Amino acid sequence: MEDVKRTHLPLGSREVDAATLKAFAHPLRMRMYDWLKDHGAGTASMLAEAMGESTGQTSYHLRQLEKHGLVAEDSTRGTARERWWEAQGFSYGLDTIEADPETLTTVQLVMRQGAEARYRRQLEFIERQVEEARDWQEVVTFNEFTTRLTPDELEAITEEVFTVLEEHLARAKARRREDGGVGTRMVKMYAQYFPLPPDA
């Protein structure tokens, strides 16, 4: 069977190498990265308060994340003394693991941490859902679909879903430049597709 390389990278992300993944797979760095994703941007001081760490610690780990392209400075904010940082999207594929088999352990650690973070966020939302305004409650979606597909069919679904997302997010970003983000909230959207065991 011909070896097919899946090339689609989600929502402006870049594919990283084994060294970058290993640098990322530090508990505090992963927590800081998740916090930046959830809040859009932040400073070393803000991260220190949120993480319960010193500013020296968060500044050091921000420099390491920046070195590997996992965060970038938001040049529209901050001062020479207080820099603002944004998380940068990334992905990793089979080539990364095949180039360095030991990377599999790192990949599993990163994926496990991500799965646990998603679980915590979903439970947290369920606990406070009744406190949300009705217009937000009405647009929340918790869906699950299970069906039989080939790898090519699943890839086609992924391509189309991400294409639609990219179009909507680009339009939303353009509107934010015009209205300053009035009425907006940070929103979590997850996309997870994986095969069940062969005997399922």
Short mmCIF file of C-alpha atoms in Angstrom, two decimals:
data_model
loop_
_atom_site.label_atom_id
_atom_site.label_comp_id
_atom_site.label_asym_id
_atom_site.label_seq_id
_atom_site.Cartn_x
_atom_site.Cartn_y
_atom_site.Cartn_z
CA MET A 1 0.00 0.00 0.00
CA GLU A 2 1.33 3.44 -0.91
CA ASP A 3 2.56 5.47 2.07
CA VAL A 4 0.40 8.60 2.28
CA LYS A 5 1.63 11.60 4.26
CA ARG A 6 -1.18 13.62 5.85
CA THR A 7 -0.16 17.24 5.46
CA HIS A 8 -3.02 19.34 6.81
CA LEU A 9 -2.02 21.43 9.83
CA PRO A 10 -4.89 22.88 11.86
CA LEU A 11 -5.66 26.59 12.04
CA GLY A 12 -2.34 28.16 11.21
CA SER A 13 -0.22 25.81 13.31
CA ARG A 14 3.18 24.47 12.34
CA GLU A 15 4.57 20.98 12.66
CA VAL A 16 7.31 20.79 15.28
CA ASP A 17 10.28 18.46 15.68
CA ALA A 18 11.23 16.12 18.51
CA ALA A 19 13.46 18.69 20.24
CA THR A 20 10.61 21.19 20.42
CA LEU A 21 8.22 18.59 21.80
CA LYS A 22 10.71 17.60 24.49
CA ALA A 23 11.19 21.24 25.45
CA PHE A 24 7.43 21.67 25.68
CA ALA A 25 6.87 18.55 27.81
CA HIS A 26 7.63 20.28 31.11
CA PRO A 27 4.70 20.42 33.57
CA LEU A 28 4.97 24.16 34.27
CA ARG A 29 5.51 25.06 30.61
CA MET A 30 2.44 23.08 29.57
CA ARG A 31 0.34 24.77 32.26
CA MET A 32 1.61 28.20 31.21
CA TYR A 33 0.90 27.43 27.56
CA ASP A 34 -2.65 26.33 28.39
CA TRP A 35 -3.22 29.48 30.46
CA LEU A 36 -2.08 31.68 27.56
CA LYS A 37 -4.43 29.80 25.21
CA ASP A 38 -7.35 30.28 27.61
CA HIS A 39 -6.68 33.98 28.21
CA GLY A 40 -5.45 35.04 24.77
CA ALA A 41 -2.25 36.63 26.06
CA GLY A 42 -0.48 37.42 29.31
CA THR A 43 2.69 38.57 31.03
CA ALA A 44 5.24 36.75 33.16
CA SER A 45 3.75 38.44 36.24
CA MET A 46 0.22 37.32 35.37
CA LEU A 47 1.44 33.77 34.78
CA ALA A 48 3.37 33.78 38.05
CA GLU A 49 0.23 34.73 39.98
CA ALA A 50 -1.89 32.15 38.16
CA MET A 51 0.69 29.36 38.55
CA GLY A 52 1.73 30.17 42.12
CA GLU A 53 5.33 30.58 40.97
CA SER A 54 7.89 33.39 41.01
CA THR A 55 8.15 35.81 38.11
CA GLY A 56 11.72 34.62 37.63
CA GLN A 57 10.46 31.08 37.02
CA THR A 58 7.76 32.07 34.55
CA SER A 59 10.11 34.46 32.74
CA TYR A 60 12.67 31.68 32.31
CA HIS A 61 10.13 29.21 30.97
CA LEU A 62 8.64 31.83 28.65
CA ARG A 63 12.10 32.33 27.15
CA GLN A 64 12.39 28.58 26.58
CA LEU A 65 8.96 28.44 24.96
CA GLU A 66 9.87 31.44 22.79
CA LYS A 67 13.16 29.80 21.77
CA HIS A 68 11.18 26.91 20.29
CA GLY A 69 8.49 29.07 18.70
CA LEU A 70 5.75 27.95 21.09
CA VAL A 71 4.98 31.48 22.30
CA ALA A 72 5.51 34.84 20.63
CA GLU A 73 5.49 38.39 21.92
CA ASP A 74 2.33 40.42 21.34
CA SER A 75 3.95 43.59 20.03
CA THR A 76 0.68 45.54 20.27
CA ARG A 77 0.76 45.43 24.08
CA GLY A 78 3.15 45.88 26.94
CA THR A 79 6.23 47.95 27.60
CA ALA A 80 9.97 47.41 27.58
CA ARG A 81 9.67 46.13 31.16
CA GLU A 82 6.51 44.03 30.84
CA ARG A 83 6.16 41.92 27.71
CA TRP A 84 2.92 40.23 26.68
CA TRP A 85 2.98 36.72 25.21
CA GLU A 86 0.64 34.65 23.04
CA ALA A 87 0.63 30.86 22.60
CA GLN A 88 1.46 29.68 19.07
CA GLY A 89 -0.36 26.70 17.57
CA PHE A 90 1.63 23.59 16.75
CA SER A 91 1.13 19.98 15.75
CA TYR A 92 3.21 16.84 15.42
CA GLY A 93 2.93 13.86 13.12
CA LEU A 94 4.23 10.36 12.57
CA ASP A 95 7.41 11.72 10.97
CA THR A 96 8.35 13.33 14.29
CA ILE A 97 8.03 10.01 16.13
CA GLU A 98 9.69 7.94 13.40
CA ALA A 99 12.68 10.29 13.31
CA ASP A 100 13.26 9.67 17.04
CA PRO A 101 11.35 6.68 18.49
CA GLU A 102 12.04 7.88 22.05
CA THR A 103 9.79 10.85 21.25
CA LEU A 104 6.75 8.56 21.54
CA THR A 105 6.91 8.84 25.34
CA THR A 106 6.94 12.63 25.07
CA VAL A 107 4.04 12.63 22.60
CA GLN A 108 1.98 10.44 24.93
CA LEU A 109 2.74 12.75 27.86
CA VAL A 110 1.65 15.83 25.90
CA MET A 111 -1.50 14.12 24.61
CA ARG A 112 -2.39 12.83 28.09
CA GLN A 113 -1.94 16.28 29.62
CA GLY A 114 -4.14 17.76 26.90
CA ALA A 115 -6.86 15.16 27.42
CA GLU A 116 -6.85 15.75 31.18
CA ALA A 117 -7.04 19.52 30.70
CA ARG A 118 -10.01 19.15 28.35
CA TYR A 119 -11.77 16.89 30.87
CA ARG A 120 -11.23 19.41 33.69
CA ARG A 121 -12.49 22.32 31.58
CA GLN A 122 -15.63 20.46 30.54
CA LEU A 123 -16.44 19.47 34.13
CA GLU A 124 -15.84 23.05 35.26
CA PHE A 125 -18.27 24.33 32.64
CA ILE A 126 -20.93 21.77 33.60
CA GLU A 127 -20.72 22.98 37.21
CA ARG A 128 -21.29 26.63 36.27
CA GLN A 129 -23.51 26.24 33.20
CA VAL A 130 -26.67 27.38 35.02
CA GLU A 131 -24.90 30.63 35.92
CA GLU A 132 -24.32 31.50 32.26
CA ALA A 133 -26.56 33.89 30.35
CA ARG A 134 -29.26 32.15 28.34
CA ASP A 135 -27.84 33.24 24.97
CA TRP A 136 -24.58 31.46 25.80
CA GLN A 137 -26.29 28.36 27.19
CA GLU A 138 -28.29 27.97 23.98
CA VAL A 139 -25.19 27.78 21.76
CA VAL A 140 -23.18 25.29 23.86
CA THR A 141 -22.65 21.95 22.10
CA PHE A 142 -21.56 18.61 23.58
CA ASN A 143 -21.84 16.13 20.71
CA GLU A 144 -20.45 12.71 19.91
CA PHE A 145 -20.63 10.72 16.66
CA THR A 146 -19.52 7.14 16.07
CA THR A 147 -19.52 5.52 12.63
CA ARG A 148 -17.50 3.35 10.27
CA LEU A 149 -15.01 5.22 8.06
CA THR A 150 -11.85 4.67 6.05
CA PRO A 151 -8.73 6.78 6.76
CA ASP A 152 -9.41 8.77 3.57
CA GLU A 153 -13.00 9.48 4.61
CA LEU A 154 -11.89 10.64 8.05
CA GLU A 155 -9.24 12.87 6.51
CA ALA A 156 -11.85 14.41 4.20
CA ILE A 157 -14.06 15.23 7.19
CA THR A 158 -11.10 16.78 9.01
CA GLU A 159 -10.16 18.91 6.00
CA GLU A 160 -13.70 20.23 5.54
CA VAL A 161 -14.31 20.93 9.23
CA PHE A 162 -11.06 22.85 9.59
CA THR A 163 -11.69 24.77 6.37
CA VAL A 164 -15.06 25.96 7.70
CA LEU A 165 -13.52 26.83 11.08
CA GLU A 166 -10.72 28.81 9.47
CA GLU A 167 -13.23 30.80 7.40
CA HIS A 168 -15.40 31.63 10.42
CA LEU A 169 -12.44 32.53 12.64
CA ALA A 170 -10.97 34.79 9.96
CA ARG A 171 -14.28 36.66 9.67
CA ALA A 172 -14.56 36.92 13.46
CA LYS A 173 -11.01 38.28 13.68
CA ALA A 174 -11.82 40.91 11.07
CA ARG A 175 -14.92 41.97 13.03
CA ARG A 176 -12.83 42.26 16.21
CA ARG A 177 -10.64 44.83 14.47
CA GLU A 178 -13.76 46.88 13.75
CA ASP A 179 -15.76 46.54 16.98
CA GLY A 180 -13.00 45.94 19.53
CA GLY A 181 -14.47 42.62 20.63
CA VAL A 182 -17.71 43.93 22.16
CA GLY A 183 -19.86 41.02 23.37
CA THR A 184 -17.16 38.39 22.82
CA ARG A 185 -15.85 35.71 25.18
CA MET A 186 -12.98 33.26 24.95
CA VAL A 187 -14.58 30.02 23.67
CA LYS A 188 -13.19 26.47 23.70
CA MET A 189 -13.76 24.24 20.67
CA TYR A 190 -12.34 20.71 20.58
CA ALA A 191 -11.94 18.41 17.58
CA GLN A 192 -10.90 14.83 18.32
CA TYR A 193 -11.15 12.00 15.79
CA PHE A 194 -9.66 8.57 16.46
CA PRO A 195 -10.39 4.91 15.61
CA LEU A 196 -11.85 2.54 18.17
CA PRO A 197 -10.18 -0.86 18.72
CA PRO A 198 -10.58 -3.17 15.68
CA ASP A 199 -13.05 -5.45 17.48
CA ALA A 200 -15.42 -2.60 18.42
#
